[in-house]
Amino acid sequence: MNILAIETSCDETAAAIIQDGRTILGESLASQIPLHRRYGGVVPELASRAHLEALPTVLSETFAGANLDWSDIDTVAATAGPGLFGSLLVGFQAAQTLAWTANKPFIPVNHLAGHLYANWLAYPDATFDFPLLGLIISGGHTMLIEMDGHHDFRLLGQTLDDAAGEAFDKVASLLGLPYPGGPEISKLGASGDIDRYKLPRALTKTEDLPNHRLDFSFSGLKTATRRVIAEEGESLNQADLAASFEEAVVDVVVTKLRLAARSTKPKGIITGGGVMANERLRTRLTELATELGLPLYIPPLRFCTDNAAVMGAAASFVPEKLILPAKVDPNLALV
Ligand code: KG4
Ligand code: ZN
């Protein structure tokens, strides 16, 4: 079955044609990062307009790359949320209209499900026995999920305030680094000392665990980092600060994932979202999986950040009874 998927939830205009949920036949992606960079973050109005402008080219490149036409498409899918309302509308309406005109079924996709289904694309031969433990870590979300079947999600814990990617972006901006901040912090911290600055690991102390065992909180870390920058002044070592900050985020994620794995006894761990592009996180999670004796799936970088292929993979595995209502929802929940 071939699915044409469109993703426009934030600052990437993307389309892809996916076969049986595991193979990419064609894809195209137009990034708006250069457009938003000078504002230090995504400007919603500019984003929707840029999606509108880029989508026709992105779609024709996708079909041309796959060497397919409409007769080869069985179903159309699009991201319904979460995301920016105006941006979501552009891709969703276009996909719905195309499906209607071409007389094909239409499947709305939850963006967060797409981040997890990146693994089905990245590891096309893996069987993925349930239950799986899922980590979604992106600019807007930090969540631990138990997955008992296709699109059968149970929320184990999530951030109470900032998402991990948001913390990276905010700390990068404190250091005067460009948007998006995650990769910039990583680059800067690569040569830094992870132990130089003492930063908090929120909700990991014994007394926090009864109420927030699998929850995260990153806003205190951002504030503590800001304090270090102010206190150190001229003597601040930016590389050491970036490394210490990155290690604090990674430490918390490793701790919480270990706790979640111990209590849910999964058959494997799947991960997704933009922050999974982080090298230090990838290394530490690989070590954790060895310690736990569990298979760990980390998508390659291009499937971690936003794209349409992973949304097409998610659409391919949705059981009929779990197909979402055909409407855009900027706050669409996964569970
Ligand atoms: O999944 P994504 O592309 O968009 C959302 O759905 O949010 O994630 C974007 C986030 C941004 O906050 C960005 O700074 C972060 O992922 N990110 C990283 C890295 N690459 C991207 N964070 C840490 N290290 C990275 N290498
Ligand atoms: Zn995303």
Short mmCIF file of C-alpha atoms and ligand atoms in Angstrom, two decimals, residues 111 115 138-140 165-166 168-169 180-183 186 273-275 277-278 304-306, ligand 1:
data_model
loop_
_atom_site.label_atom_id
_atom_site.label_comp_id
_atom_site.label_asym_id
_atom_site.label_seq_id
_atom_site.Cartn_x
_atom_site.Cartn_y
_atom_site.Cartn_z
CA HIS A 111 2.76 14.24 14.84
CA HIS A 115 8.15 10.55 15.79
CA SER A 138 11.51 17.25 20.76
CA GLY A 139 11.13 21.03 20.76
CA GLY A 140 7.61 20.83 22.16
CA GLY A 165 14.42 20.82 23.03
CA GLU A 166 12.92 24.06 24.31
CA PHE A 168 18.28 23.62 24.55
CA ASP A 169 16.85 26.45 22.42
CA PRO A 180 17.62 26.06 16.56
CA GLY A 181 19.82 25.89 19.63
CA GLY A 182 20.14 22.13 20.15
CA PRO A 183 22.77 21.42 17.50
CA SER A 186 26.13 20.24 21.10
CA GLY A 273 11.98 13.61 18.08
CA GLY A 274 14.49 16.32 17.22
CA VAL A 275 16.55 16.05 20.42
CA ALA A 277 19.75 13.97 17.03
CA ASN A 278 21.94 14.73 20.06
CA CYS A 304 14.55 12.42 14.21
CA THR A 305 13.69 15.95 13.10
CA ASP A 306 10.37 16.74 11.42
O1 KG4 B 1 11.08 17.15 16.44
P1 KG4 B 1 11.57 18.49 16.06
O2 KG4 B 1 12.22 18.65 14.72
O3 KG4 B 1 10.40 19.53 16.11
C1 KG4 B 1 9.41 19.44 17.07
O4 KG4 B 1 8.44 18.65 16.84
O5 KG4 B 1 9.57 20.12 18.12
O6 KG4 B 1 12.55 18.97 17.23
C2 KG4 B 1 13.19 20.22 17.19
C3 KG4 B 1 14.01 20.37 18.47
C4 KG4 B 1 14.59 21.77 18.64
O7 KG4 B 1 14.31 22.20 19.97
C5 KG4 B 1 16.09 21.57 18.44
O8 KG4 B 1 16.89 22.47 19.17
C6 KG4 B 1 16.27 20.15 18.95
O9 KG4 B 1 15.12 19.46 18.48
N1 KG4 B 1 17.50 19.53 18.43
C7 KG4 B 1 18.53 19.15 19.22
C8 KG4 B 1 19.55 18.68 18.35
N2 KG4 B 1 19.09 18.78 17.06
C9 KG4 B 1 17.83 19.30 17.14
N3 KG4 B 1 18.69 19.20 20.55
C10 KG4 B 1 19.85 18.75 21.06
N4 KG4 B 1 20.87 18.31 20.31
C11 KG4 B 1 20.77 18.24 18.96
N5 KG4 B 1 21.79 17.79 18.23
#
